Amino acid sequence: MEAGNTGKRLYKIVQIALIFLLTAAVCGIVKENRGSGDAKNEGNSRNYGQNAAVPDKREKTNPPAVPSGEQLTACSELSLYSGLPYFIEEYSERYIDYKRKNPDLPYEKVITYVNIGLDYDFYENVHVVEDGHEITVLVNKYNKLDDDFTPELTQLDQSVCVPGRGPQYLRREACEAFVKMHSDAKKLGLNITAYGTYRSIKKQHEIWNNAVKSGRTVEEVDSLNARGGHSEHHTGLAVDVIINDYAVEQTEEFKWYSENAHKYGFIIRYPKGKEHITGYKYEPWHLRYVGPEIAKEVYEKGITYDEYYVQAIQPAKNKNIVNCNIKCNTYSGNHP
Ligand SMILES: [Zn+2]
């Protein structure tokens, strides 16, 4: 057993050393590319690796730049976290840059936040999601639905909706879970009703534009209203319950659903104190359906869905892509 443990320790040390050397080499290359860019790009952390696409001729004649001691230390520290399932090697420079700007933030959070995209401003570096029809889809200020995206919807019975708000629609899975939650709460004398559900991209554009036209600043509007394509209501998986007002916190219904909604697959998507991650003010009325298993984990961990997605869902997706590539390569090799 002793010999086995010593062997394992040695293997781990060699492994970390190799990762360190590899990361240091990557950092060295990045530094070299940055050094060959325009002066106006110097120090601009948003231009990640852009200069690499237009190599300067000097690059070919100059000897490779040697990473500074500070960079080597940063690379060495980062390499200790390379075993995290959500560590993305190509983001190494972004991790180091974000850690330098936020030295008190633990590396696990640095990696999580960069994976979310928080090293960019909101609505900068936006991706169009490819999994809009999946229950787990992440829609936020960095991930938008395609302009043509329309989910398959089911109309909610009027008995579970706030009167006078017009017909309400959700995806079937979310609708069934909401009806179940409503009826269980009803047995306790509580009335959890749907105030607002699915919204088209056209409607979302209207809401955002009207809010800006009303004289509020763009920053203020962005903290309350999603821009078109970026709203969870567009997925058919989000429901505002009872009323979209902080008065909802004073209700017995809120006390109950804030502790029980996850059992039905719903999470409070924009929690208090997490505005710097979600980009939205606390919304006690906005529930998002993600399914009971994920909702339980998000609830128990006390994290946002943005964090959960990049830590637990995205790595599995990336793994599938790698597996697919391996299969595809094998296939093309056998059948040229
Ligand atoms: Zn909402």
Short mmCIF file of N, CA and C in Angstrom, two decimals, residues 191-330:
data_model
loop_
_atom_site.label_atom_id
_atom_site.label_comp_id
_atom_site.label_asym_id
_atom_site.label_seq_id
_atom_site.Cartn_x
_atom_site.Cartn_y
_atom_site.Cartn_z
N ASN A 191 -52.38 30.28 -2.88
CA ASN A 191 -52.81 30.44 -4.27
C ASN A 191 -51.64 30.95 -5.12
N ILE A 192 -50.88 30.01 -5.70
CA ILE A 192 -49.73 30.38 -6.53
C ILE A 192 -50.18 30.40 -7.99
N THR A 193 -50.27 31.59 -8.54
CA THR A 193 -50.83 31.75 -9.89
C THR A 193 -49.80 32.34 -10.85
N ALA A 194 -50.05 32.10 -12.15
CA ALA A 194 -49.14 32.60 -13.18
C ALA A 194 -49.52 34.02 -13.58
N TYR A 195 -48.58 34.94 -13.41
CA TYR A 195 -48.81 36.35 -13.75
C TYR A 195 -48.30 36.65 -15.16
N GLY A 196 -47.15 36.02 -15.50
CA GLY A 196 -46.57 36.21 -16.84
C GLY A 196 -45.75 34.99 -17.21
N THR A 197 -45.87 34.54 -18.46
CA THR A 197 -45.17 33.32 -18.86
C THR A 197 -44.39 33.55 -20.15
N TYR A 198 -44.76 32.84 -21.24
CA TYR A 198 -44.02 32.95 -22.50
C TYR A 198 -44.17 34.35 -23.10
N ARG A 199 -43.06 34.85 -23.63
CA ARG A 199 -43.09 36.11 -24.39
C ARG A 199 -42.29 35.91 -25.67
N SER A 200 -42.81 36.39 -26.78
CA SER A 200 -42.09 36.30 -28.05
C SER A 200 -40.95 37.31 -28.05
N ILE A 201 -40.02 37.14 -28.98
CA ILE A 201 -38.90 38.08 -29.09
C ILE A 201 -39.42 39.48 -29.46
N LYS A 202 -40.48 39.52 -30.27
CA LYS A 202 -41.07 40.81 -30.68
C LYS A 202 -41.58 41.56 -29.44
N LYS A 203 -42.28 40.82 -28.59
CA LYS A 203 -42.83 41.43 -27.37
C LYS A 203 -41.70 41.91 -26.46
N GLN A 204 -40.64 41.09 -26.37
CA GLN A 204 -39.52 41.45 -25.49
C GLN A 204 -38.81 42.71 -25.99
N HIS A 205 -38.64 42.81 -27.32
CA HIS A 205 -38.06 44.03 -27.90
C HIS A 205 -38.91 45.24 -27.52
N GLU A 206 -40.24 45.08 -27.64
CA GLU A 206 -41.16 46.19 -27.33
C GLU A 206 -41.00 46.64 -25.88
N ILE A 207 -40.96 45.65 -24.98
CA ILE A 207 -40.86 45.97 -23.54
C ILE A 207 -39.58 46.75 -23.27
N TRP A 208 -38.46 46.26 -23.82
CA TRP A 208 -37.16 46.91 -23.57
C TRP A 208 -37.13 48.31 -24.17
N ASN A 209 -37.59 48.42 -25.43
CA ASN A 209 -37.57 49.73 -26.11
C ASN A 209 -38.47 50.74 -25.39
N ASN A 210 -39.66 50.30 -24.99
CA ASN A 210 -40.58 51.21 -24.29
C ASN A 210 -39.99 51.66 -22.96
N ALA A 211 -39.28 50.74 -22.28
CA ALA A 211 -38.67 51.10 -20.99
C ALA A 211 -37.60 52.16 -21.19
N VAL A 212 -36.82 52.03 -22.26
CA VAL A 212 -35.77 53.02 -22.54
C VAL A 212 -36.40 54.36 -22.95
N LYS A 213 -37.47 54.26 -23.77
CA LYS A 213 -38.15 55.49 -24.23
C LYS A 213 -38.78 56.25 -23.06
N SER A 214 -39.10 55.53 -21.98
CA SER A 214 -39.76 56.17 -20.84
C SER A 214 -38.80 57.09 -20.07
N GLY A 215 -37.53 57.11 -20.48
CA GLY A 215 -36.59 58.05 -19.87
C GLY A 215 -35.59 57.41 -18.93
N ARG A 216 -35.72 56.09 -18.69
CA ARG A 216 -34.75 55.43 -17.81
C ARG A 216 -33.45 55.18 -18.58
N THR A 217 -32.36 55.08 -17.84
CA THR A 217 -31.08 54.83 -18.50
C THR A 217 -31.03 53.38 -18.98
N VAL A 218 -30.18 53.13 -19.97
CA VAL A 218 -30.04 51.78 -20.51
C VAL A 218 -29.58 50.83 -19.40
N GLU A 219 -28.66 51.29 -18.53
CA GLU A 219 -28.16 50.45 -17.44
C GLU A 219 -29.30 50.03 -16.50
N GLU A 220 -30.16 51.01 -16.20
CA GLU A 220 -31.28 50.75 -15.30
C GLU A 220 -32.25 49.75 -15.93
N VAL A 221 -32.55 49.96 -17.21
CA VAL A 221 -33.48 49.07 -17.91
C VAL A 221 -32.88 47.67 -18.00
N ASP A 222 -31.58 47.59 -18.32
CA ASP A 222 -30.92 46.28 -18.44
C ASP A 222 -30.94 45.49 -17.13
N SER A 223 -30.97 46.19 -16.01
CA SER A 223 -30.97 45.48 -14.72
C SER A 223 -32.35 44.92 -14.38
N LEU A 224 -33.36 45.33 -15.16
CA LEU A 224 -34.74 44.87 -14.89
C LEU A 224 -35.34 44.09 -16.05
N ASN A 225 -35.00 44.49 -17.27
CA ASN A 225 -35.61 43.87 -18.45
C ASN A 225 -34.54 43.28 -19.37
N ALA A 226 -34.84 42.08 -19.88
CA ALA A 226 -33.92 41.46 -20.83
C ALA A 226 -34.10 42.10 -22.20
N ARG A 227 -33.03 42.10 -22.97
CA ARG A 227 -33.15 42.54 -24.36
C ARG A 227 -33.72 41.38 -25.18
N GLY A 228 -34.25 41.69 -26.35
CA GLY A 228 -34.86 40.66 -27.20
C GLY A 228 -33.90 39.50 -27.46
N GLY A 229 -34.39 38.26 -27.29
CA GLY A 229 -33.56 37.07 -27.50
C GLY A 229 -32.85 36.62 -26.25
N HIS A 230 -32.74 37.52 -25.26
CA HIS A 230 -32.02 37.20 -24.03
C HIS A 230 -32.96 36.91 -22.86
N SER A 231 -34.27 36.87 -23.13
CA SER A 231 -35.21 36.67 -22.03
C SER A 231 -35.52 35.19 -21.82
N GLU A 232 -35.56 34.78 -20.56
CA GLU A 232 -35.96 33.40 -20.24
C GLU A 232 -37.42 33.17 -20.59
N HIS A 233 -38.21 34.24 -20.62
CA HIS A 233 -39.63 34.07 -20.95
C HIS A 233 -39.80 33.60 -22.40
N HIS A 234 -38.79 33.85 -23.23
CA HIS A 234 -38.80 33.41 -24.63
C HIS A 234 -38.63 31.88 -24.72
N THR A 235 -38.06 31.25 -23.69
CA THR A 235 -37.84 29.80 -23.72
C THR A 235 -39.13 29.02 -23.47
N GLY A 236 -40.12 29.68 -22.84
CA GLY A 236 -41.34 28.96 -22.44
C GLY A 236 -41.13 28.19 -21.14
N LEU A 237 -40.03 28.49 -20.44
CA LEU A 237 -39.70 27.76 -19.21
C LEU A 237 -39.73 28.67 -17.97
N ALA A 238 -40.11 29.94 -18.16
CA ALA A 238 -40.10 30.88 -17.04
C ALA A 238 -41.51 31.36 -16.74
N VAL A 239 -41.76 31.55 -15.45
CA VAL A 239 -43.08 32.05 -15.04
C VAL A 239 -42.92 33.05 -13.89
N ASP A 240 -43.52 34.22 -14.07
CA ASP A 240 -43.60 35.19 -12.98
C ASP A 240 -44.85 34.83 -12.19
N VAL A 241 -44.70 34.65 -10.88
CA VAL A 241 -45.86 34.21 -10.10
C VAL A 241 -46.45 35.34 -9.27
N ILE A 242 -47.76 35.31 -9.19
CA ILE A 242 -48.61 36.19 -8.36
C ILE A 242 -48.57 37.64 -8.86
N ILE A 243 -47.41 38.31 -8.75
CA ILE A 243 -47.28 39.69 -9.25
C ILE A 243 -45.79 40.00 -9.35
N ASN A 244 -45.41 40.73 -10.41
CA ASN A 244 -43.97 41.03 -10.51
C ASN A 244 -43.65 42.32 -9.75
N ASP A 245 -43.70 42.18 -8.44
CA ASP A 245 -43.50 43.31 -7.53
C ASP A 245 -42.92 42.73 -6.23
N TYR A 246 -42.12 43.53 -5.53
CA TYR A 246 -41.50 43.02 -4.30
C TYR A 246 -42.52 42.74 -3.20
N ALA A 247 -43.76 43.20 -3.40
CA ALA A 247 -44.82 42.91 -2.43
C ALA A 247 -45.03 41.41 -2.30
N VAL A 248 -44.61 40.67 -3.33
CA VAL A 248 -44.81 39.22 -3.30
C VAL A 248 -44.06 38.58 -2.12
N GLU A 249 -42.98 39.23 -1.71
CA GLU A 249 -42.18 38.69 -0.59
C GLU A 249 -42.97 38.66 0.72
N GLN A 250 -44.00 39.50 0.81
CA GLN A 250 -44.79 39.57 2.05
C GLN A 250 -45.87 38.49 2.11
N THR A 251 -46.01 37.72 1.04
CA THR A 251 -47.09 36.74 1.01
C THR A 251 -46.66 35.40 1.61
N GLU A 252 -47.66 34.66 2.11
CA GLU A 252 -47.41 33.30 2.62
C GLU A 252 -46.98 32.39 1.46
N GLU A 253 -47.51 32.72 0.27
CA GLU A 253 -47.17 31.92 -0.91
C GLU A 253 -45.66 31.97 -1.17
N PHE A 254 -45.08 33.17 -1.05
CA PHE A 254 -43.63 33.30 -1.30
C PHE A 254 -42.84 32.47 -0.30
N LYS A 255 -43.24 32.58 0.99
CA LYS A 255 -42.53 31.81 2.02
C LYS A 255 -42.52 30.33 1.66
N TRP A 256 -43.64 29.85 1.13
CA TRP A 256 -43.75 28.43 0.81
C TRP A 256 -42.96 28.08 -0.46
N TYR A 257 -43.17 28.85 -1.55
CA TYR A 257 -42.52 28.43 -2.80
C TYR A 257 -41.01 28.67 -2.78
N SER A 258 -40.54 29.63 -1.96
CA SER A 258 -39.09 29.84 -1.91
C SER A 258 -38.39 28.64 -1.28
N GLU A 259 -39.14 27.83 -0.51
CA GLU A 259 -38.55 26.64 0.11
C GLU A 259 -38.98 25.34 -0.54
N ASN A 260 -39.97 25.42 -1.44
CA ASN A 260 -40.51 24.18 -2.01
C ASN A 260 -40.53 24.12 -3.54
N ALA A 261 -40.37 25.25 -4.21
CA ALA A 261 -40.50 25.25 -5.68
C ALA A 261 -39.52 24.29 -6.35
N HIS A 262 -38.32 24.12 -5.74
CA HIS A 262 -37.32 23.24 -6.36
C HIS A 262 -37.79 21.79 -6.44
N LYS A 263 -38.69 21.41 -5.52
CA LYS A 263 -39.19 20.03 -5.55
C LYS A 263 -40.02 19.78 -6.82
N TYR A 264 -40.51 20.84 -7.41
CA TYR A 264 -41.30 20.74 -8.64
C TYR A 264 -40.46 21.08 -9.87
N GLY A 265 -39.19 21.42 -9.64
CA GLY A 265 -38.30 21.70 -10.77
C GLY A 265 -38.06 23.17 -11.04
N PHE A 266 -38.55 24.04 -10.14
CA PHE A 266 -38.39 25.49 -10.36
C PHE A 266 -37.32 26.09 -9.43
N ILE A 267 -36.61 27.07 -9.94
CA ILE A 267 -35.65 27.82 -9.11
C ILE A 267 -35.98 29.31 -9.19
N ILE A 268 -35.64 30.03 -8.12
CA ILE A 268 -35.70 31.50 -8.20
C ILE A 268 -34.45 31.90 -8.97
N ARG A 269 -34.66 32.31 -10.20
CA ARG A 269 -33.55 32.43 -11.15
C ARG A 269 -32.63 33.63 -10.88
N TYR A 270 -33.20 34.70 -10.31
CA TYR A 270 -32.38 35.90 -10.05
C TYR A 270 -32.38 36.19 -8.56
N PRO A 271 -31.51 35.47 -7.82
CA PRO A 271 -31.53 35.58 -6.35
C PRO A 271 -30.93 36.88 -5.83
N LYS A 272 -31.23 37.13 -4.57
CA LYS A 272 -30.71 38.32 -3.89
C LYS A 272 -29.20 38.17 -3.69
N GLY A 273 -28.46 39.24 -3.94
CA GLY A 273 -27.01 39.22 -3.71
C GLY A 273 -26.20 38.61 -4.85
N LYS A 274 -26.86 38.19 -5.92
CA LYS A 274 -26.14 37.57 -7.05
C LYS A 274 -26.25 38.42 -8.32
N GLU A 275 -26.57 39.70 -8.11
CA GLU A 275 -26.78 40.59 -9.25
C GLU A 275 -25.54 40.71 -10.13
N HIS A 276 -24.34 40.61 -9.50
CA HIS A 276 -23.10 40.74 -10.27
C HIS A 276 -22.88 39.55 -11.20
N ILE A 277 -23.60 38.46 -10.94
CA ILE A 277 -23.47 37.28 -11.81
C ILE A 277 -24.60 37.26 -12.84
N THR A 278 -25.83 37.46 -12.37
CA THR A 278 -26.98 37.37 -13.28
C THR A 278 -27.15 38.63 -14.12
N GLY A 279 -26.72 39.77 -13.57
CA GLY A 279 -26.92 41.04 -14.27
C GLY A 279 -28.32 41.61 -14.05
N TYR A 280 -29.12 40.92 -13.23
CA TYR A 280 -30.48 41.40 -12.95
C TYR A 280 -30.68 41.64 -11.46
N LYS A 281 -31.53 42.63 -11.16
CA LYS A 281 -31.91 42.84 -9.77
C LYS A 281 -32.65 41.60 -9.27
N TYR A 282 -32.62 41.42 -7.97
CA TYR A 282 -33.33 40.31 -7.32
C TYR A 282 -34.78 40.28 -7.77
N GLU A 283 -35.23 39.10 -8.23
CA GLU A 283 -36.63 38.97 -8.69
C GLU A 283 -37.28 37.78 -7.97
N PRO A 284 -37.89 38.03 -6.81
CA PRO A 284 -38.49 36.92 -6.05
C PRO A 284 -39.67 36.26 -6.75
N TRP A 285 -40.19 36.90 -7.78
CA TRP A 285 -41.38 36.38 -8.47
C TRP A 285 -41.04 35.54 -9.71
N HIS A 286 -39.79 35.60 -10.16
CA HIS A 286 -39.43 34.95 -11.44
C HIS A 286 -38.89 33.54 -11.19
N LEU A 287 -39.67 32.54 -11.60
CA LEU A 287 -39.26 31.15 -11.46
C LEU A 287 -38.89 30.58 -12.83
N ARG A 288 -37.87 29.74 -12.82
CA ARG A 288 -37.43 29.10 -14.06
C ARG A 288 -37.49 27.59 -13.86
N TYR A 289 -38.08 26.90 -14.83
CA TYR A 289 -38.14 25.44 -14.76
C TYR A 289 -36.85 24.84 -15.32
N VAL A 290 -36.19 23.99 -14.52
CA VAL A 290 -34.98 23.29 -14.98
C VAL A 290 -35.09 21.78 -14.72
N GLY A 291 -36.21 21.35 -14.13
CA GLY A 291 -36.38 19.94 -13.75
C GLY A 291 -35.99 19.75 -12.29
N PRO A 292 -36.65 18.78 -11.59
CA PRO A 292 -36.46 18.62 -10.14
C PRO A 292 -35.02 18.31 -9.71
N GLU A 293 -34.30 17.48 -10.47
CA GLU A 293 -32.94 17.10 -10.04
C GLU A 293 -32.01 18.30 -10.02
N ILE A 294 -32.01 19.05 -11.11
CA ILE A 294 -31.13 20.22 -11.19
C ILE A 294 -31.59 21.30 -10.23
N ALA A 295 -32.91 21.50 -10.13
CA ALA A 295 -33.44 22.53 -9.23
C ALA A 295 -33.01 22.25 -7.79
N LYS A 296 -33.02 20.98 -7.40
CA LYS A 296 -32.62 20.59 -6.04
C LYS A 296 -31.14 20.95 -5.81
N GLU A 297 -30.31 20.64 -6.79
CA GLU A 297 -28.87 20.92 -6.64
C GLU A 297 -28.60 22.42 -6.56
N VAL A 298 -29.25 23.17 -7.45
CA VAL A 298 -29.06 24.64 -7.46
C VAL A 298 -29.52 25.22 -6.12
N TYR A 299 -30.68 24.74 -5.64
CA TYR A 299 -31.24 25.22 -4.38
C TYR A 299 -30.30 24.90 -3.21
N GLU A 300 -29.84 23.65 -3.16
CA GLU A 300 -29.00 23.24 -2.02
C GLU A 300 -27.62 23.89 -2.05
N LYS A 301 -27.08 24.10 -3.23
CA LYS A 301 -25.76 24.75 -3.33
C LYS A 301 -25.85 26.26 -3.13
N GLY A 302 -27.05 26.81 -3.31
CA GLY A 302 -27.23 28.26 -3.16
C GLY A 302 -26.48 29.06 -4.21
N ILE A 303 -26.42 28.48 -5.42
CA ILE A 303 -25.72 29.19 -6.51
C ILE A 303 -26.72 29.59 -7.59
N THR A 304 -26.25 30.41 -8.52
CA THR A 304 -27.12 30.80 -9.63
C THR A 304 -27.10 29.69 -10.68
N TYR A 305 -28.08 29.74 -11.57
CA TYR A 305 -28.10 28.76 -12.65
C TYR A 305 -26.94 28.99 -13.62
N ASP A 306 -26.51 30.24 -13.75
CA ASP A 306 -25.36 30.55 -14.61
C ASP A 306 -24.14 29.75 -14.13
N GLU A 307 -23.90 29.78 -12.80
CA GLU A 307 -22.76 29.06 -12.23
C GLU A 307 -22.94 27.55 -12.39
N TYR A 308 -24.15 27.08 -12.08
CA TYR A 308 -24.41 25.64 -12.17
C TYR A 308 -24.18 25.15 -13.60
N TYR A 309 -24.66 25.92 -14.56
CA TYR A 309 -24.58 25.50 -15.96
C TYR A 309 -23.12 25.32 -16.39
N VAL A 310 -22.27 26.31 -16.10
CA VAL A 310 -20.87 26.21 -16.58
C VAL A 310 -20.08 25.17 -15.79
N GLN A 311 -20.52 24.90 -14.54
CA GLN A 311 -19.78 23.92 -13.74
C GLN A 311 -20.23 22.48 -14.01
N ALA A 312 -21.53 22.29 -14.23
CA ALA A 312 -22.04 20.92 -14.30
C ALA A 312 -22.60 20.51 -15.66
N ILE A 313 -23.15 21.43 -16.41
CA ILE A 313 -23.80 21.04 -17.67
C ILE A 313 -22.86 21.21 -18.87
N GLN A 314 -22.19 22.35 -18.92
CA GLN A 314 -21.30 22.63 -20.05
C GLN A 314 -20.17 21.59 -20.19
N PRO A 315 -19.51 21.16 -19.08
CA PRO A 315 -18.44 20.17 -19.24
C PRO A 315 -18.93 18.88 -19.90
N ALA A 316 -20.15 18.45 -19.53
CA ALA A 316 -20.70 17.23 -20.13
C ALA A 316 -20.94 17.44 -21.62
N LYS A 317 -21.39 18.62 -21.99
CA LYS A 317 -21.63 18.93 -23.41
C LYS A 317 -20.31 18.92 -24.18
N ASN A 318 -19.28 19.57 -23.59
CA ASN A 318 -17.97 19.62 -24.25
C ASN A 318 -17.39 18.22 -24.42
N LYS A 319 -17.62 17.37 -23.39
CA LYS A 319 -17.11 16.00 -23.45
C LYS A 319 -17.77 15.25 -24.61
N ASN A 320 -19.07 15.47 -24.77
CA ASN A 320 -19.79 14.81 -25.86
C ASN A 320 -19.25 15.25 -27.21
N ILE A 321 -18.88 16.55 -27.31
CA ILE A 321 -18.35 17.06 -28.58
C ILE A 321 -17.03 16.35 -28.89
N VAL A 322 -16.16 16.21 -27.84
CA VAL A 322 -14.87 15.55 -28.04
C VAL A 322 -15.10 14.11 -28.47
N ASN A 323 -16.01 13.40 -27.76
CA ASN A 323 -16.30 12.02 -28.11
C ASN A 323 -16.78 11.91 -29.55
N CYS A 324 -17.63 12.86 -29.94
CA CYS A 324 -18.18 12.85 -31.30
C CYS A 324 -17.05 13.02 -32.31
N ASN A 325 -16.12 13.96 -32.01
CA ASN A 325 -15.01 14.20 -32.93
C ASN A 325 -14.16 12.95 -33.09
N ILE A 326 -13.93 12.25 -31.96
CA ILE A 326 -13.11 11.03 -32.03
C ILE A 326 -13.81 10.01 -32.93
N LYS A 327 -15.13 9.86 -32.70
CA LYS A 327 -15.90 8.90 -33.50
C LYS A 327 -15.86 9.29 -34.98
N CYS A 328 -16.06 10.59 -35.25
CA CYS A 328 -16.09 11.05 -36.64
C CYS A 328 -14.75 10.80 -37.32
N ASN A 329 -13.65 11.07 -36.58
CA ASN A 329 -12.33 10.86 -37.16
C ASN A 329 -12.10 9.39 -37.49
N THR A 330 -12.53 8.53 -36.55
CA THR A 330 -12.37 7.10 -36.76
C THR A 330 -13.16 6.68 -37.99
#
